[in-house]
mmCIF file of C-alpha atoms in Angstrom:
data_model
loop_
_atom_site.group_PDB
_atom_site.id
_atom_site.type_symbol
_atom_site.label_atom_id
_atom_site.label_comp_id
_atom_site.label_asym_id
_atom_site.label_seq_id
_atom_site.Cartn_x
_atom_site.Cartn_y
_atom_site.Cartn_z
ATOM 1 C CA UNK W 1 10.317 9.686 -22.137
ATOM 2 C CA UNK W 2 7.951 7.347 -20.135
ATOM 3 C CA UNK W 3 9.525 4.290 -18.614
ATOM 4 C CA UNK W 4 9.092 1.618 -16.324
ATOM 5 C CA UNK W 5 11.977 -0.793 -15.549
ATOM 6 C CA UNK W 6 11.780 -3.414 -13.519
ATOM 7 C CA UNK W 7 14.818 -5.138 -11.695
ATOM 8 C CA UNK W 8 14.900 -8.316 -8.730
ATOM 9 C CA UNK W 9 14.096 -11.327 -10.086
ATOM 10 C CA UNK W 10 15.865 -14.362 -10.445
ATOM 11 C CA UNK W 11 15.867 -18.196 -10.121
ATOM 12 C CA UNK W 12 15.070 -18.939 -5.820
ATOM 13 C CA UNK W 13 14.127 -22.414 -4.245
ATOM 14 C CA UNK W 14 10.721 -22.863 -3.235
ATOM 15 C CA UNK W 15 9.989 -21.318 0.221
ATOM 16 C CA UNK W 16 12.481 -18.011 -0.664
ATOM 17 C CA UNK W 17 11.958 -14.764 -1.380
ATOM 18 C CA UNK W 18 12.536 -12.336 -3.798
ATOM 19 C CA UNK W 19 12.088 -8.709 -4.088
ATOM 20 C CA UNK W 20 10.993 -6.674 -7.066
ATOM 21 C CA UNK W 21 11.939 -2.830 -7.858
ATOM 22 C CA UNK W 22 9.644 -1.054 -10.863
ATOM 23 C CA UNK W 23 11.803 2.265 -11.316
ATOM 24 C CA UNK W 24 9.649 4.537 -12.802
ATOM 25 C CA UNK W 25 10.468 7.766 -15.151
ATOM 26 C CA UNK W 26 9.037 10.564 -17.563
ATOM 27 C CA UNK W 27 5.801 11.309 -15.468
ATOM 28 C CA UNK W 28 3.833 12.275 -12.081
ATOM 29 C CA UNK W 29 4.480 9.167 -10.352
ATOM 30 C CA UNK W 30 2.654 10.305 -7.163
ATOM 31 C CA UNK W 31 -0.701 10.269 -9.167
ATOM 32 C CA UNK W 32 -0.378 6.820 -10.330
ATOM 33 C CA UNK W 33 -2.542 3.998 -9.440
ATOM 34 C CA UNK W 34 0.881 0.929 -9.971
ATOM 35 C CA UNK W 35 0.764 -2.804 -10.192
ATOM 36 C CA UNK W 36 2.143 -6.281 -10.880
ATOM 37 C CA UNK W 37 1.314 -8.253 -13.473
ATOM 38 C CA UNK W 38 2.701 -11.783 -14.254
ATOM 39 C CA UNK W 39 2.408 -14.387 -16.956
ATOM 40 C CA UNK W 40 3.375 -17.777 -16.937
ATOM 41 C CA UNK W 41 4.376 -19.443 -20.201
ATOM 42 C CA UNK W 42 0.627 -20.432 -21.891
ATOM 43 C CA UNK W 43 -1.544 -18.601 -19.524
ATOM 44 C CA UNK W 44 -2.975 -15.250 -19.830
ATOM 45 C CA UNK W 45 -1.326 -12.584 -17.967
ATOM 46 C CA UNK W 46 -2.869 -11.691 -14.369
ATOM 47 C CA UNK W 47 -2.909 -9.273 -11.824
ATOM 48 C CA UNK W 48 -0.878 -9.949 -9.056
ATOM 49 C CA UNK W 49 -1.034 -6.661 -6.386
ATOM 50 C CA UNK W 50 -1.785 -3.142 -6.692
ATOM 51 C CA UNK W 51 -1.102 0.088 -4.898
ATOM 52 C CA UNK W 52 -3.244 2.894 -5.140
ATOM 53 C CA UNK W 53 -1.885 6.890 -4.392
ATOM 54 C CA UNK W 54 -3.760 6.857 -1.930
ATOM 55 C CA UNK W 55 -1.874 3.158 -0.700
ATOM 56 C CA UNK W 56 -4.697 1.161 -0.654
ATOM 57 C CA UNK W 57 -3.398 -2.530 -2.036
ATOM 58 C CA UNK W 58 -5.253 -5.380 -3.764
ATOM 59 C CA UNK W 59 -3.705 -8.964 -3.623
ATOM 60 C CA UNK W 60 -4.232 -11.942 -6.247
ATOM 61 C CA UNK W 61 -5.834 -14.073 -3.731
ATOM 62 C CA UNK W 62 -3.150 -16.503 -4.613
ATOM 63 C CA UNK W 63 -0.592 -14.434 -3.255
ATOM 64 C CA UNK W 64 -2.427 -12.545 -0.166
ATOM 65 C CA UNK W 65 -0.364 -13.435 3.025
ATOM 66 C CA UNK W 66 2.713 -14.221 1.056
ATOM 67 C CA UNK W 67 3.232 -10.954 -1.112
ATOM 68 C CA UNK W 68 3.527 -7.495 -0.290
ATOM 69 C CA UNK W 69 3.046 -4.066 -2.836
ATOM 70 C CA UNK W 70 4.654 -0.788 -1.616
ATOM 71 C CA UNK W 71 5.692 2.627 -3.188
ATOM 72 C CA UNK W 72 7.840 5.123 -1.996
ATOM 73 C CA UNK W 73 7.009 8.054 -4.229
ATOM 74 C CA UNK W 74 10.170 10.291 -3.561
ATOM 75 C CA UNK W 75 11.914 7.451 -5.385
ATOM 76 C CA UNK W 76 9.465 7.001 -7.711
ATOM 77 C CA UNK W 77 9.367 3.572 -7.200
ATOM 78 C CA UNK W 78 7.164 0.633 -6.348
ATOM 79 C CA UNK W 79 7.960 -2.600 -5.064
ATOM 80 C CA UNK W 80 7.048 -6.727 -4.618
ATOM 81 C CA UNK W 81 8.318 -8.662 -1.473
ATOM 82 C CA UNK W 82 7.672 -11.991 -2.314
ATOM 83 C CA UNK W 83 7.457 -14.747 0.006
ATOM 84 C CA UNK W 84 7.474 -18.488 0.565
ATOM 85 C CA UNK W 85 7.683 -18.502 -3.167
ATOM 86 C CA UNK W 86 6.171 -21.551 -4.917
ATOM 87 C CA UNK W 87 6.741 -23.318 -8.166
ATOM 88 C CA UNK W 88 3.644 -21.603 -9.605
ATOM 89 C CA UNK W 89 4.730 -18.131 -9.098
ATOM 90 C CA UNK W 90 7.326 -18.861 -12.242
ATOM 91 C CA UNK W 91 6.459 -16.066 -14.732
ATOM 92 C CA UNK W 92 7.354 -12.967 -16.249
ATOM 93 C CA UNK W 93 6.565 -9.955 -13.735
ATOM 94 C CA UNK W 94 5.315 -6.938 -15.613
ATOM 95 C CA UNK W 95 4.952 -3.156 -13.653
ATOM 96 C CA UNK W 96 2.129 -0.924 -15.228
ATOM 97 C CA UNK W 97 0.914 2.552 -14.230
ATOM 98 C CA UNK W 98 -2.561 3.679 -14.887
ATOM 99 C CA UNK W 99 -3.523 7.209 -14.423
ATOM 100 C CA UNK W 100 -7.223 7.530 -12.536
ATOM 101 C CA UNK W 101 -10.246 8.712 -14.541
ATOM 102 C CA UNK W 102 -7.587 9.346 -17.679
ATOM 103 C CA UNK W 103 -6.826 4.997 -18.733
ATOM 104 C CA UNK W 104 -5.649 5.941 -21.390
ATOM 105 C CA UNK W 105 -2.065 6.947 -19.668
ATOM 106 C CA UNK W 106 -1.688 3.357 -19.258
ATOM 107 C CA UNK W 107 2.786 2.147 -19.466
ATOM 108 C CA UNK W 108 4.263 -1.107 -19.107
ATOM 109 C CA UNK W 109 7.764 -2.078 -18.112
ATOM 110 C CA UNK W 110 9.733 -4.804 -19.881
ATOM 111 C CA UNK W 111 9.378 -7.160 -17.472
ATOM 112 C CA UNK W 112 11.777 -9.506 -14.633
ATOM 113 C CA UNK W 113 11.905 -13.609 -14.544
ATOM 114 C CA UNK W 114 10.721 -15.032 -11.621
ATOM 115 C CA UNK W 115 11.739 -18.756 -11.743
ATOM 116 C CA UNK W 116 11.014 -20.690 -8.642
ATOM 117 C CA UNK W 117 12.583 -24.264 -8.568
ATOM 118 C CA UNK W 118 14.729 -26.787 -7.204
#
């Protein structure tokens, strides 16, 4: 069966960091465009990075310079470094994998709590 799980977050200060694991399961990870999603309570959910197969990356341009996406596909895995974390990146983080030219192989995780807060 398909799955995505993501693991990492947590309640950090402002100005920490936090890093986010999306374990992923059930299909050809390799040949899966992956990103991070996030939604804040009352706001629509947005894209925060992606990672293509080939690893080209797209950044939120609120988080360019702070965040960084990477996969290592022999774990089948992709991954968020966050830093100098700010109150406004409080939300739910969500992983999803899109196959190219074929959208409609499109999972979600469950999605991690990222609280950021004094």
């Amino acid at each position: 069966q398909v799955q995505l799980v993501e693991s990492g977050g947590g309640l950090v200060r402002p100005g920490g960091s936090l890093r986010l694991s999306c374990a992923a399961s059930g299909f050809s990870f390799s040949s899966y465009y992956m990103s991070w999603y996030r939604q804040a309570p009352g706001k629509e959910r947005e894209l925060v990075a992606a990672i293509s197969s080939a690893v080209a990356t797209t950044y939120a341009d609120s988080v360019k310079g702070r965040f960084t996406i990477s996969r290592d596909n022999a774990k089948a895995t992709v991954y968020l470094q966050m830093n100098s974390l700010k109150p406004e990146d409080t939300a739910v983080y969500y992983c999803n994998a899109v196959l190219p030219y074929y959208n409609n192989y499109n999972y979600w995780g469950q999605g991690t709590q990222v609280t950021v807060s004094s």
